[in-house]
Short mmCIF file of C-alpha atoms and ligand atoms in Angstrom, two decimals:
data_model
loop_
_atom_site.label_atom_id
_atom_site.label_comp_id
_atom_site.label_asym_id
_atom_site.label_seq_id
_atom_site.Cartn_x
_atom_site.Cartn_y
_atom_site.Cartn_z
CA UNK A 15 -25.84 -89.12 16.51
CA UNK A 16 -26.82 -92.39 14.94
CA UNK A 17 -29.33 -93.22 12.26
CA UNK A 18 -31.51 -96.31 12.19
CA UNK A 19 -32.12 -97.75 8.75
CA UNK A 20 -34.83 -100.26 7.96
CA UNK A 21 -33.72 -103.48 6.30
CA UNK A 22 -32.86 -102.65 2.73
CA UNK A 23 -34.17 -99.09 3.03
CA UNK A 24 -32.58 -95.75 3.81
CA UNK A 25 -35.17 -95.20 6.48
CA UNK A 26 -36.58 -93.23 9.39
CA UNK A 27 -38.75 -90.90 7.34
CA UNK A 28 -40.23 -87.93 9.10
CA UNK A 29 -42.86 -85.54 7.82
CA UNK A 30 -42.17 -82.08 6.51
CA UNK A 31 -44.26 -80.76 9.36
CA UNK A 32 -41.30 -81.59 11.63
CA UNK A 33 -39.35 -78.82 9.98
CA UNK A 34 -38.95 -75.56 11.82
CA UNK A 35 -41.87 -73.35 10.86
CA UNK A 36 -41.45 -69.60 10.95
CA UNK A 37 -45.15 -68.82 10.32
CA UNK A 38 -46.96 -67.34 7.31
CA UNK A 39 -44.91 -64.16 7.10
CA UNK A 40 -41.61 -66.06 7.07
CA UNK A 41 -43.05 -68.37 4.42
CA UNK A 42 -44.03 -65.44 2.21
CA UNK A 43 -40.64 -63.80 2.64
CA UNK A 44 -38.90 -67.09 1.86
CA UNK A 45 -41.04 -67.61 -1.25
CA UNK A 46 -40.27 -64.16 -2.58
CA UNK A 47 -36.57 -64.46 -1.83
CA UNK A 48 -36.20 -67.94 -3.35
CA UNK A 49 -38.16 -67.07 -6.49
CA UNK A 50 -36.07 -63.93 -6.98
CA UNK A 51 -32.84 -65.85 -6.36
CA UNK A 52 -33.90 -68.51 -8.86
CA UNK A 53 -34.81 -65.89 -11.47
CA UNK A 54 -31.38 -64.30 -11.08
CA UNK A 55 -29.74 -67.72 -11.20
CA UNK A 56 -31.56 -68.51 -14.44
CA UNK A 57 -30.08 -65.41 -16.04
CA UNK A 58 -26.62 -66.25 -14.65
CA UNK A 59 -26.94 -69.81 -15.95
CA UNK A 60 -27.19 -68.54 -19.51
CA UNK A 61 -23.85 -66.72 -19.14
CA UNK A 62 -22.23 -69.80 -17.63
CA UNK A 63 -23.56 -72.14 -20.28
CA UNK A 64 -21.72 -70.10 -22.90
CA UNK A 65 -18.50 -69.64 -20.89
CA UNK A 66 -15.37 -71.17 -22.38
CA UNK A 67 -13.33 -73.78 -20.57
CA UNK A 68 -10.56 -71.19 -20.19
CA UNK A 69 -12.85 -68.74 -18.41
CA UNK A 70 -14.30 -71.40 -16.13
CA UNK A 71 -10.88 -72.81 -15.20
CA UNK A 72 -9.51 -69.34 -14.56
CA UNK A 73 -12.54 -68.67 -12.34
CA UNK A 74 -11.90 -71.88 -10.36
CA UNK A 75 -8.32 -70.78 -9.66
CA UNK A 76 -9.52 -67.29 -8.69
CA UNK A 77 -12.09 -68.83 -6.33
CA UNK A 78 -9.41 -71.04 -4.78
CA UNK A 79 -7.10 -68.04 -4.26
CA UNK A 80 -9.95 -66.01 -2.78
CA UNK A 81 -10.75 -68.73 -0.24
CA UNK A 82 -7.14 -68.97 0.88
CA UNK A 83 -6.92 -65.17 1.10
CA UNK A 84 -10.07 -65.07 3.24
CA UNK A 85 -8.91 -67.96 5.42
CA UNK A 86 -8.79 -65.96 8.68
CA UNK A 87 -12.33 -64.66 8.24
CA UNK A 88 -13.66 -68.09 7.28
CA UNK A 89 -11.98 -69.80 10.22
CA UNK A 90 -13.29 -67.15 12.64
CA UNK A 91 -16.86 -67.64 11.35
CA UNK A 92 -16.41 -71.42 11.51
CA UNK A 93 -15.17 -71.17 15.11
CA UNK A 94 -18.46 -69.42 15.99
CA UNK A 95 -20.40 -72.30 14.38
CA UNK A 96 -18.32 -74.96 16.12
CA UNK A 97 -18.57 -73.26 19.52
CA UNK A 98 -22.34 -72.86 19.23
CA UNK A 99 -22.90 -76.44 18.09
CA UNK A 100 -20.63 -77.93 20.76
CA UNK A 101 -22.63 -75.98 23.35
CA UNK A 102 -25.78 -77.46 21.75
CA UNK A 103 -24.36 -80.97 22.24
CA UNK A 104 -23.33 -81.84 18.67
CA UNK A 105 -21.47 -85.19 18.63
CA UNK A 106 -17.68 -85.18 18.08
CA UNK A 107 -18.06 -86.92 14.69
CA UNK A 108 -20.37 -84.19 13.39
CA UNK A 109 -18.26 -81.41 14.91
CA UNK A 110 -15.32 -82.88 12.98
CA UNK A 111 -17.40 -82.70 9.79
CA UNK A 112 -18.20 -79.03 10.51
CA UNK A 113 -14.75 -77.84 11.57
CA UNK A 114 -12.37 -75.95 9.26
CA UNK A 115 -8.68 -75.27 9.76
CA UNK A 116 -5.95 -73.96 7.46
CA UNK A 117 -5.17 -77.49 6.24
CA UNK A 118 -8.78 -78.15 5.34
CA UNK A 119 -9.15 -74.79 3.60
CA UNK A 120 -6.04 -75.59 1.57
CA UNK A 121 -7.57 -78.98 0.65
CA UNK A 122 -10.88 -77.34 -0.30
CA UNK A 123 -9.07 -74.82 -2.50
CA UNK A 124 -7.06 -77.71 -3.94
CA UNK A 125 -10.26 -79.47 -4.95
CA UNK A 126 -11.22 -76.37 -6.98
CA UNK A 127 -7.86 -76.48 -8.74
CA UNK A 128 -8.34 -80.21 -9.38
CA UNK A 129 -11.66 -79.40 -11.04
CA UNK A 130 -9.91 -76.85 -13.26
CA UNK A 131 -7.54 -79.57 -14.44
CA UNK A 132 -10.37 -81.88 -15.48
CA UNK A 133 -11.83 -81.83 -19.00
CA UNK A 134 -14.87 -79.63 -19.57
CA UNK A 135 -17.92 -81.90 -19.75
CA UNK A 136 -19.91 -79.30 -21.69
CA UNK A 137 -19.84 -79.95 -25.40
CA UNK A 138 -18.58 -83.53 -25.05
CA UNK A 139 -20.10 -85.71 -27.78
CA UNK A 140 -21.63 -88.70 -26.01
CA UNK A 141 -22.71 -90.39 -29.23
CA UNK A 142 -22.35 -89.44 -32.85
CA UNK A 143 -22.99 -91.01 -36.21
CA UNK A 144 -24.02 -90.31 -39.77
CA UNK A 145 -27.26 -92.06 -40.69
CA UNK A 146 -27.80 -93.85 -44.04
CA UNK A 147 -29.93 -90.87 -45.16
CA UNK A 148 -26.99 -88.51 -44.64
CA UNK A 149 -28.22 -86.86 -41.42
CA UNK A 150 -25.40 -86.21 -38.95
CA UNK A 151 -26.48 -86.97 -35.39
CA UNK A 152 -24.67 -85.95 -32.22
CA UNK A 153 -25.72 -86.27 -28.61
CA UNK A 154 -23.88 -83.48 -26.80
CA UNK A 155 -23.48 -82.72 -23.10
CA UNK A 156 -25.06 -79.45 -21.95
CA UNK A 157 -25.48 -77.90 -18.49
CA UNK A 158 -28.62 -78.61 -16.46
CA UNK A 159 -29.17 -74.86 -15.94
CA UNK A 160 -29.97 -74.02 -12.31
CA UNK A 161 -29.02 -76.62 -9.71
CA UNK A 162 -30.58 -76.42 -6.23
CA UNK A 163 -28.81 -78.10 -3.38
CA UNK A 164 -29.90 -78.77 0.22
CA UNK A 165 -27.08 -80.28 2.22
CA UNK A 166 -25.50 -81.07 5.55
CA UNK A 167 -23.53 -78.81 7.88
CA UNK A 168 -20.21 -79.43 6.16
CA UNK A 169 -18.67 -76.21 4.76
CA UNK A 170 -16.39 -77.97 2.25
CA UNK A 171 -19.55 -79.10 0.45
CA UNK A 172 -20.45 -75.45 -0.18
CA UNK A 173 -17.23 -75.01 -2.11
CA UNK A 174 -17.36 -78.41 -3.85
CA UNK A 175 -20.92 -77.75 -5.03
CA UNK A 176 -20.07 -74.25 -6.26
CA UNK A 177 -16.97 -75.50 -8.11
CA UNK A 178 -18.72 -78.43 -9.72
CA UNK A 179 -21.63 -76.25 -10.80
CA UNK A 180 -19.30 -73.64 -12.27
CA UNK A 181 -17.20 -76.09 -14.26
CA UNK A 182 -20.28 -77.88 -15.58
CA UNK A 183 -21.78 -74.53 -16.68
CA UNK A 184 -24.58 -74.38 -14.10
CA UNK A 185 -25.73 -71.75 -11.64
CA UNK A 186 -26.27 -73.07 -8.12
CA UNK A 187 -28.58 -72.15 -5.26
CA UNK A 188 -27.30 -73.47 -1.95
CA UNK A 189 -29.06 -74.26 1.30
CA UNK A 190 -26.52 -75.64 3.76
CA UNK A 191 -27.09 -77.07 7.23
CA UNK A 192 -28.01 -74.41 9.78
CA UNK A 193 -25.13 -75.54 12.01
CA UNK A 194 -22.71 -74.19 9.38
CA UNK A 195 -24.60 -70.95 8.73
CA UNK A 196 -21.83 -68.49 9.67
CA UNK A 197 -19.14 -70.42 7.80
CA UNK A 198 -21.30 -70.70 4.68
CA UNK A 199 -22.29 -67.04 4.77
CA UNK A 200 -18.65 -65.98 4.53
CA UNK A 201 -17.72 -68.68 2.00
CA UNK A 202 -20.57 -67.88 -0.40
CA UNK A 203 -19.83 -64.16 -0.19
CA UNK A 204 -16.15 -64.76 -0.97
CA UNK A 205 -16.95 -67.09 -3.88
CA UNK A 206 -19.62 -64.99 -5.53
CA UNK A 207 -17.54 -61.81 -5.25
CA UNK A 208 -14.56 -63.61 -6.76
CA UNK A 209 -16.66 -64.66 -9.75
CA UNK A 210 -17.15 -61.08 -10.80
CA UNK A 211 -13.37 -60.67 -11.00
CA UNK A 212 -13.33 -62.91 -14.09
CA UNK A 213 -16.45 -61.40 -15.63
CA UNK A 214 -18.86 -64.11 -14.52
CA UNK A 215 -22.11 -63.20 -12.74
CA UNK A 216 -22.08 -63.25 -8.93
CA UNK A 217 -25.58 -64.73 -9.08
CA UNK A 218 -24.13 -67.99 -10.38
CA UNK A 219 -23.42 -68.93 -6.75
CA UNK A 220 -26.16 -67.94 -4.30
CA UNK A 221 -27.21 -69.01 -0.84
CA UNK A 222 -30.71 -69.08 0.61
CA UNK A 223 -29.51 -70.07 4.08
CA UNK A 224 -31.06 -66.93 5.57
CA UNK A 225 -34.49 -68.45 4.92
CA UNK A 226 -33.89 -71.72 6.77
CA UNK A 227 -36.14 -74.68 6.09
CA UNK A 228 -38.84 -72.39 4.68
CA UNK A 229 -36.33 -71.49 2.01
CA UNK A 230 -35.55 -75.16 1.43
CA UNK A 231 -39.25 -75.90 0.94
CA UNK A 232 -39.60 -73.04 -1.53
CA UNK A 233 -36.62 -74.40 -3.45
CA UNK A 234 -38.50 -77.71 -3.73
CA UNK A 235 -41.45 -75.83 -5.27
CA UNK A 236 -39.48 -73.71 -7.75
CA UNK A 237 -40.37 -75.91 -10.71
CA UNK A 238 -39.59 -74.14 -13.96
CA UNK A 239 -36.95 -71.96 -12.30
CA UNK A 240 -34.76 -74.67 -10.78
CA UNK A 241 -33.85 -77.51 -13.16
CA UNK A 242 -32.70 -80.12 -10.67
CA UNK A 243 -32.57 -80.42 -6.90
CA UNK A 244 -29.93 -82.48 -5.08
CA UNK A 245 -30.79 -83.22 -1.44
CA UNK A 246 -27.69 -84.42 0.43
CA UNK A 247 -28.24 -85.50 4.02
CA UNK A 248 -30.20 -87.77 6.28
CA UNK A 249 -33.36 -89.79 5.77
CA UNK A 250 -35.70 -87.03 6.99
CA UNK A 251 -34.38 -84.60 4.39
CA UNK A 252 -34.50 -87.14 1.57
CA UNK A 253 -38.00 -88.29 2.46
CA UNK A 254 -39.28 -84.70 2.64
CA UNK A 255 -37.74 -83.75 -0.69
CA UNK A 256 -38.94 -86.88 -2.47
CA UNK A 257 -42.45 -86.34 -1.15
CA UNK A 258 -42.72 -82.58 -1.56
CA UNK A 259 -40.50 -81.49 -4.42
CA UNK A 260 -42.09 -80.55 -7.70
CA UNK A 261 -38.58 -79.87 -9.03
CA UNK A 262 -36.90 -83.01 -10.45
CA UNK A 263 -34.71 -84.61 -7.79
CA UNK A 264 -31.52 -86.69 -7.75
CA UNK A 265 -31.55 -88.43 -4.39
CA UNK A 266 -28.49 -89.14 -2.29
CA UNK A 267 -28.75 -91.53 0.63
CA UNK A 268 -27.59 -92.32 4.12
CA UNK A 269 -24.68 -94.67 4.66
CA UNK A 270 -24.62 -98.00 6.50
CA UNK A 271 -21.44 -99.44 5.02
CA UNK A 272 -20.20 -103.03 5.47
CA UNK A 273 -16.83 -104.77 5.30
CA UNK A 274 -16.67 -108.57 4.86
CA UNK A 275 -13.39 -110.28 5.74
CA UNK A 276 -13.36 -113.54 3.80
CA UNK A 277 -11.66 -116.82 4.69
CA UNK A 278 -8.07 -116.64 3.49
CA UNK A 279 -7.92 -112.82 3.43
CA UNK A 280 -4.57 -111.11 4.10
CA UNK A 281 -4.94 -110.29 7.79
CA UNK A 282 -2.59 -107.28 7.78
CA UNK A 283 -4.33 -105.69 4.78
CA UNK A 284 -7.78 -106.46 6.19
CA UNK A 285 -6.87 -104.86 9.53
CA UNK A 286 -5.56 -101.72 7.83
CA UNK A 287 -8.69 -101.45 5.66
CA UNK A 288 -10.92 -101.99 8.70
CA UNK A 289 -9.21 -99.25 10.73
CA UNK A 290 -9.19 -96.78 7.86
CA UNK A 291 -12.85 -97.44 7.00
CA UNK A 292 -13.99 -97.07 10.61
CA UNK A 293 -11.75 -94.44 12.15
CA UNK A 294 -10.37 -92.08 9.50
CA UNK A 295 -13.45 -89.84 9.64
CA UNK A 296 -16.34 -91.26 11.64
CA UNK A 297 -19.05 -88.68 10.85
CA UNK A 298 -19.24 -89.29 7.10
CA UNK A 299 -21.59 -91.45 5.06
CA UNK A 300 -18.82 -93.69 3.69
CA UNK A 301 -17.52 -94.64 7.17
CA UNK A 302 -17.76 -98.33 8.08
CA UNK A 303 -20.62 -99.29 10.40
CA UNK A 304 -20.69 -103.14 10.30
CA UNK A 305 -17.85 -105.68 10.09
CA UNK A 306 -18.69 -109.23 8.97
CA UNK A 307 -16.05 -111.92 9.46
CA UNK A 308 -15.95 -115.40 7.91
CA UNK A 309 -15.85 -117.92 10.76
CA UNK A 310 -12.86 -119.69 9.18
CA UNK A 311 -10.66 -116.61 9.74
CA UNK A 312 -12.27 -115.29 12.95
CA UNK A 313 -9.73 -116.80 15.36
CA UNK A 314 -6.81 -115.54 13.31
CA UNK A 315 -8.21 -112.09 12.47
CA UNK A 316 -10.51 -110.90 15.23
CA UNK A 317 -8.28 -110.77 18.35
CA UNK A 318 -5.77 -108.41 16.71
CA UNK A 319 -8.41 -106.45 14.80
CA UNK A 320 -10.58 -105.90 17.87
CA UNK A 321 -7.64 -104.84 19.99
CA UNK A 322 -6.53 -102.36 17.27
CA UNK A 323 -10.07 -100.98 17.14
CA UNK A 324 -10.16 -100.76 20.95
CA UNK A 325 -6.87 -98.86 20.93
CA UNK A 326 -8.44 -96.41 18.48
CA UNK A 327 -11.36 -95.90 20.89
CA UNK A 328 -13.94 -97.94 18.97
CA UNK A 329 -16.79 -99.57 20.96
CA UNK A 330 -17.77 -102.99 19.64
CA UNK A 331 -21.39 -104.10 19.36
CA UNK A 332 -20.87 -107.78 18.59
CA UNK A 333 -22.55 -111.15 18.40
CA UNK A 334 -21.64 -114.07 20.68
CA UNK A 335 -18.97 -115.43 18.36
CA UNK A 336 -17.28 -112.03 18.33
CA UNK A 337 -17.42 -111.79 22.13
CA UNK A 338 -15.18 -114.84 22.34
CA UNK A 339 -12.32 -112.86 20.75
CA UNK A 340 -12.57 -109.64 22.76
CA UNK A 341 -9.46 -108.94 24.80
CA UNK A 342 -8.44 -106.46 27.49
CA UNK A 343 -9.17 -102.79 26.90
CA UNK A 344 -11.87 -103.32 24.27
CA UNK A 345 -15.29 -101.86 25.06
CA UNK A 346 -17.89 -104.47 24.13
CA UNK A 347 -21.64 -104.83 24.29
CA UNK A 348 -23.87 -107.55 22.82
CA UNK A 349 -25.37 -106.58 19.47
CA UNK A 350 -29.09 -106.56 18.76
CA UNK A 351 -30.81 -106.34 15.38
CA UNK A 352 -30.92 -102.59 15.89
CA UNK A 353 -27.12 -102.51 15.55
CA UNK A 354 -27.27 -104.08 12.08
CA UNK A 355 -29.58 -101.23 11.06
CA UNK A 356 -27.61 -98.39 12.62
CA UNK A 357 -25.46 -95.77 10.91
CA UNK A 358 -23.58 -94.74 14.07
CA UNK A 359 -21.52 -91.89 12.63
CA UNK A 360 -19.39 -92.34 15.77
CA UNK A 361 -16.66 -94.58 17.20
CA UNK A 362 -19.03 -97.57 17.33
CA UNK A 363 -18.93 -100.68 15.16
CA UNK A 364 -21.28 -103.64 14.78
CA UNK A 365 -19.41 -106.95 14.36
CA UNK A 366 -20.80 -110.35 13.37
CA UNK A 367 -19.17 -113.67 12.54
CA UNK A 368 -20.84 -115.41 9.60
CA UNK A 369 -20.51 -119.02 8.40
CA UNK A 370 -19.85 -118.20 4.73
CA UNK A 371 -20.01 -115.69 1.88
CA UNK A 372 -23.70 -116.45 1.29
CA UNK A 373 -24.53 -115.36 4.84
CA UNK A 374 -22.45 -112.20 4.45
CA UNK A 375 -24.27 -111.31 1.23
CA UNK A 376 -27.62 -112.09 2.85
CA UNK A 377 -26.81 -109.89 5.86
CA UNK A 378 -25.75 -106.99 3.66
CA UNK A 379 -28.74 -107.29 1.32
CA UNK A 380 -31.01 -107.26 4.37
CA UNK A 381 -29.55 -104.29 6.23
CA UNK A 382 -27.73 -102.08 3.76
CA UNK A 383 -28.79 -98.59 2.74
CA UNK A 384 -27.19 -99.30 -0.65
CA UNK A 385 -24.22 -96.95 -0.23
CA UNK A 386 -20.86 -98.82 -0.03
CA UNK A 387 -19.83 -102.41 0.72
CA UNK A 388 -16.26 -103.77 0.89
CA UNK A 389 -14.70 -107.21 0.79
CA UNK A 390 -11.20 -108.32 1.80
CA UNK A 391 -10.42 -111.55 0.03
CA UNK A 392 -7.85 -113.45 -2.02
CA UNK A 393 -10.51 -115.52 -3.76
CA UNK A 394 -11.60 -114.49 -7.28
CA UNK A 395 -14.90 -116.34 -6.97
CA UNK A 396 -15.71 -114.36 -3.83
CA UNK A 397 -14.88 -111.14 -5.69
CA UNK A 398 -17.09 -112.13 -8.59
CA UNK A 399 -20.02 -113.03 -6.34
CA UNK A 400 -19.66 -110.02 -4.00
CA UNK A 401 -19.56 -107.55 -6.87
CA UNK A 402 -22.50 -109.04 -8.77
CA UNK A 403 -24.85 -110.29 -6.05
CA UNK A 404 -24.96 -107.05 -4.06
CA UNK A 405 -26.97 -104.05 -5.17
CA UNK A 406 -25.15 -101.02 -3.79
CA UNK A 407 -23.82 -97.80 -5.30
CA UNK A 408 -20.16 -98.71 -4.68
CA UNK A 409 -18.29 -101.97 -3.99
CA UNK A 410 -14.69 -101.94 -2.79
CA UNK A 411 -12.47 -104.98 -3.32
CA UNK A 412 -9.53 -105.04 -0.92
CA UNK A 413 -9.93 -101.28 -0.39
CA UNK A 414 -11.42 -98.96 2.23
CA UNK A 415 -15.07 -97.84 2.18
CA UNK A 416 -13.70 -94.29 2.47
CA UNK A 417 -12.90 -94.30 -1.25
CA UNK A 418 -16.54 -93.63 -2.15
CA UNK A 419 -15.77 -89.98 -2.67
CA UNK A 420 -15.69 -87.88 -5.83
CA UNK A 421 -12.21 -86.50 -5.17
CA UNK A 422 -10.78 -89.94 -4.41
CA UNK A 423 -12.32 -91.48 -7.52
CA UNK A 424 -10.91 -88.84 -9.84
CA UNK A 425 -14.03 -86.68 -10.24
CA UNK A 426 -12.39 -83.66 -8.61
CA UNK A 427 -15.18 -83.42 -6.01
CA UNK A 428 -18.73 -84.64 -5.62
CA UNK A 429 -22.11 -82.95 -5.38
CA UNK A 430 -23.41 -85.98 -3.47
CA UNK A 431 -23.39 -89.75 -3.48
CA UNK A 432 -26.46 -91.12 -5.18
CA UNK A 433 -27.84 -94.35 -3.76
CA UNK A 434 -30.70 -94.46 -6.25
CA UNK A 435 -30.44 -95.63 -9.81
CA UNK A 436 -31.77 -92.98 -12.19
CA UNK A 437 -29.53 -90.48 -13.96
CA UNK A 438 -26.59 -91.16 -11.63
CA UNK A 439 -25.38 -93.63 -9.01
CA UNK A 440 -22.47 -93.27 -6.55
CA UNK A 441 -20.36 -90.10 -6.32
CA UNK A 442 -21.75 -87.46 -8.70
CA UNK A 443 -19.23 -85.18 -10.39
CA UNK A 444 -19.18 -82.94 -13.46
CA UNK A 445 -20.82 -85.25 -15.98
CA UNK A 446 -23.69 -85.94 -13.56
CA UNK A 447 -24.46 -82.21 -13.49
CA UNK A 448 -25.09 -82.20 -17.21
CA UNK A 449 -27.84 -83.48 -19.44
CA UNK A 450 -27.64 -83.91 -23.20
CA UNK A 451 -29.03 -82.29 -26.31
CA UNK A 452 -29.41 -84.10 -29.64
CA UNK A 453 -27.99 -82.02 -32.47
CA UNK A 454 -29.16 -83.26 -35.83
CA UNK A 455 -27.72 -81.71 -38.96
CA UNK A 456 -29.23 -82.20 -42.37
CA UNK A 457 -29.16 -80.63 -45.79
CA UNK A 458 -32.82 -80.02 -46.47
CA UNK A 459 -33.75 -83.47 -45.16
CA UNK A 460 -37.48 -84.26 -44.69
CA UNK A 461 -38.98 -87.41 -43.17
CA UNK A 462 -40.68 -89.81 -45.54
N1 NDP B 22 -25.04 -90.01 0.12
C1 NDP B 22 -24.52 -88.83 0.36
O1 NDP B 22 -24.02 -88.15 -0.53
C2 NDP B 22 -24.52 -88.28 1.71
C3 NDP B 22 -25.24 -88.84 2.75
N2 NDP B 22 -25.29 -88.22 3.96
C4 NDP B 22 -26.05 -88.79 5.04
O2 NDP B 22 -26.67 -87.71 5.73
C5 NDP B 22 -26.75 -88.00 7.09
C6 NDP B 22 -26.12 -86.93 7.90
O3 NDP B 22 -26.63 -85.72 7.54
P1 NDP B 22 -27.15 -84.75 8.67
O4 NDP B 22 -26.02 -84.03 9.23
O5 NDP B 22 -28.02 -85.54 9.55
O6 NDP B 22 -27.94 -83.76 7.82
P2 NDP B 22 -29.49 -83.48 7.83
O7 NDP B 22 -30.17 -84.45 6.97
O8 NDP B 22 -29.98 -83.33 9.22
O9 NDP B 22 -29.50 -82.06 7.21
C7 NDP B 22 -29.11 -81.82 5.88
C8 NDP B 22 -29.84 -80.61 5.38
O10 NDP B 22 -31.20 -80.90 5.21
C9 NDP B 22 -31.99 -79.99 5.96
N3 NDP B 22 -33.14 -80.76 6.40
C10 NDP B 22 -33.15 -81.84 7.20
N4 NDP B 22 -34.39 -82.31 7.33
C11 NDP B 22 -35.19 -81.49 6.59
C12 NDP B 22 -36.58 -81.45 6.36
N5 NDP B 22 -37.39 -82.32 6.91
N6 NDP B 22 -37.04 -80.47 5.57
C13 NDP B 22 -36.21 -79.55 5.01
N7 NDP B 22 -34.89 -79.55 5.22
C14 NDP B 22 -34.39 -80.50 5.99
C15 NDP B 22 -31.07 -79.51 7.05
O11 NDP B 22 -31.53 -78.31 7.57
P3 NDP B 22 -31.26 -77.87 9.08
O12 NDP B 22 -29.84 -77.51 9.16
O13 NDP B 22 -32.19 -76.74 9.28
O14 NDP B 22 -31.57 -79.04 9.96
C16 NDP B 22 -29.78 -79.41 6.30
O15 NDP B 22 -29.73 -78.27 5.49
C17 NDP B 22 -26.06 -89.29 7.30
O16 NDP B 22 -27.06 -90.27 7.37
C18 NDP B 22 -25.19 -89.43 6.05
O17 NDP B 22 -24.96 -90.78 5.71
C19 NDP B 22 -24.66 -87.04 4.15
C20 NDP B 22 -23.96 -86.45 3.13
C21 NDP B 22 -23.72 -87.06 1.90
N1 VHF B 23 -17.20 -86.93 0.22
C1 VHF B 23 -17.17 -87.50 1.54
C2 VHF B 23 -18.11 -88.65 1.75
C3 VHF B 23 -19.54 -88.33 1.57
C4 VHF B 23 -20.06 -87.25 2.50
O1 VHF B 23 -19.99 -86.09 2.19
O2 VHF B 23 -20.50 -87.67 3.67
P1 VHF B 23 -21.12 -86.71 4.84
O3 VHF B 23 -20.02 -86.24 5.66
O4 VHF B 23 -22.03 -87.62 5.56
O5 VHF B 23 -21.69 -85.52 4.25
C5 VHF B 23 -15.77 -87.79 1.98
O6 VHF B 23 -15.36 -88.92 2.12
O7 VHF B 23 -15.11 -86.84 2.25
#
């Protein structure tokens, strides 16, 4: 699968009418089910908002243990999903995103334990002062309440979202990608049952997967019951949610990440960063899609870099200047403008040689979706310009694009990576799932 993005826009919108439609009866059933789930979640959210850090952290460990204990059942359900989707022609990159194994389940459980080790965001005083009139003013973090989430077929996200919601004192209603339906069914059951073991309500973690896209649409309309909706996925999903949701939305966005190798960059480090960004996990939004190379380093850098990419199975879509450096065993085809706009999510990479930093910045500003850009350089002026003249959610300096990830950046996990600017930008962790309340304490104060 690949995604075309318009210059500067996370693009390819498609109308809600494209969504699978189960007819009026399915819509009514979905409405009833989602409203009831949201009502239960609202009650559960009150219990979570008052839960102590100790209870929430204990719950996260219990959830982690429960997942590991249910590993065989989860992996069997996941194997059904993988088998079905492979038969349906899902690309290897997306199958990799869907697949679970014991190592991945251990990592997912580990992320829950990492969340337990982080400070509780709830109750944190963001600002505080005593005014000249004696009033004490504090702005304090509080949970959002009920968080709705519509997301891709990636079962680790089910657990990350549940863990983040729990630690930040929120209830969560999940609608995962249909390709992961069996995996998510088992995971949500295991998690919500485990909650009750520590005296927290099972309704704090609910799934509406059974109601498909009808359920997702009802979640968008549950204003007053759902406090915030996080859509995490492709352009069609984001466009539909932004257009149709009456619930407040925090958008995430598609990736189309760039790496610029500057004149004078350390070739060994740049090659390692390039390979990691492109090949470590190709189906994810922080994978590299376009390499830009300063012409002054092209002859030194490109032959080795392209042959390393070729050895890793990467197909190059390059401009003429790149073609001159392609050696034996490297699959190459001439790039068109479409390649600059494409999020391949596969072992494909667009490559362009540029005359200078200005051209690299211009290319990125033209084609980026605003997710992650990286530069390899030894020049502090280039760093300064790259980090201030681009307008993306994350900028990596001499580091892989793959670091745009909540776990990697110390947030424990992430509910999504925001590529818009309001409330949150970049990987969204615990603090991003809270809002604030102003607590003003007086002693009979009145306003004059
Ligand atoms: N910035 C970020 O945090 C992230 C960005 N992404 C981006 O997402 C893309 C890959 O995601 P992909 O696998 O394509 O996921 P999709 O966008 O296809 O699906 C994600 C979820 O949205 C649902 N959905 C999709 N379209 C609609 C619609 N029109 N109405 C209602 N629900 C809808 C899907 O349901 P169904 O299963 O029924 O199709 C699924 O539950 C990439 O472009 C990647 O960069 C992905 C994750 C994180
Ligand atoms: N958190 C991710 C990156 C963001 C993400 O979830 O991407 P995607 O696989 O497109 O859903 C990671 O690097 O593991």
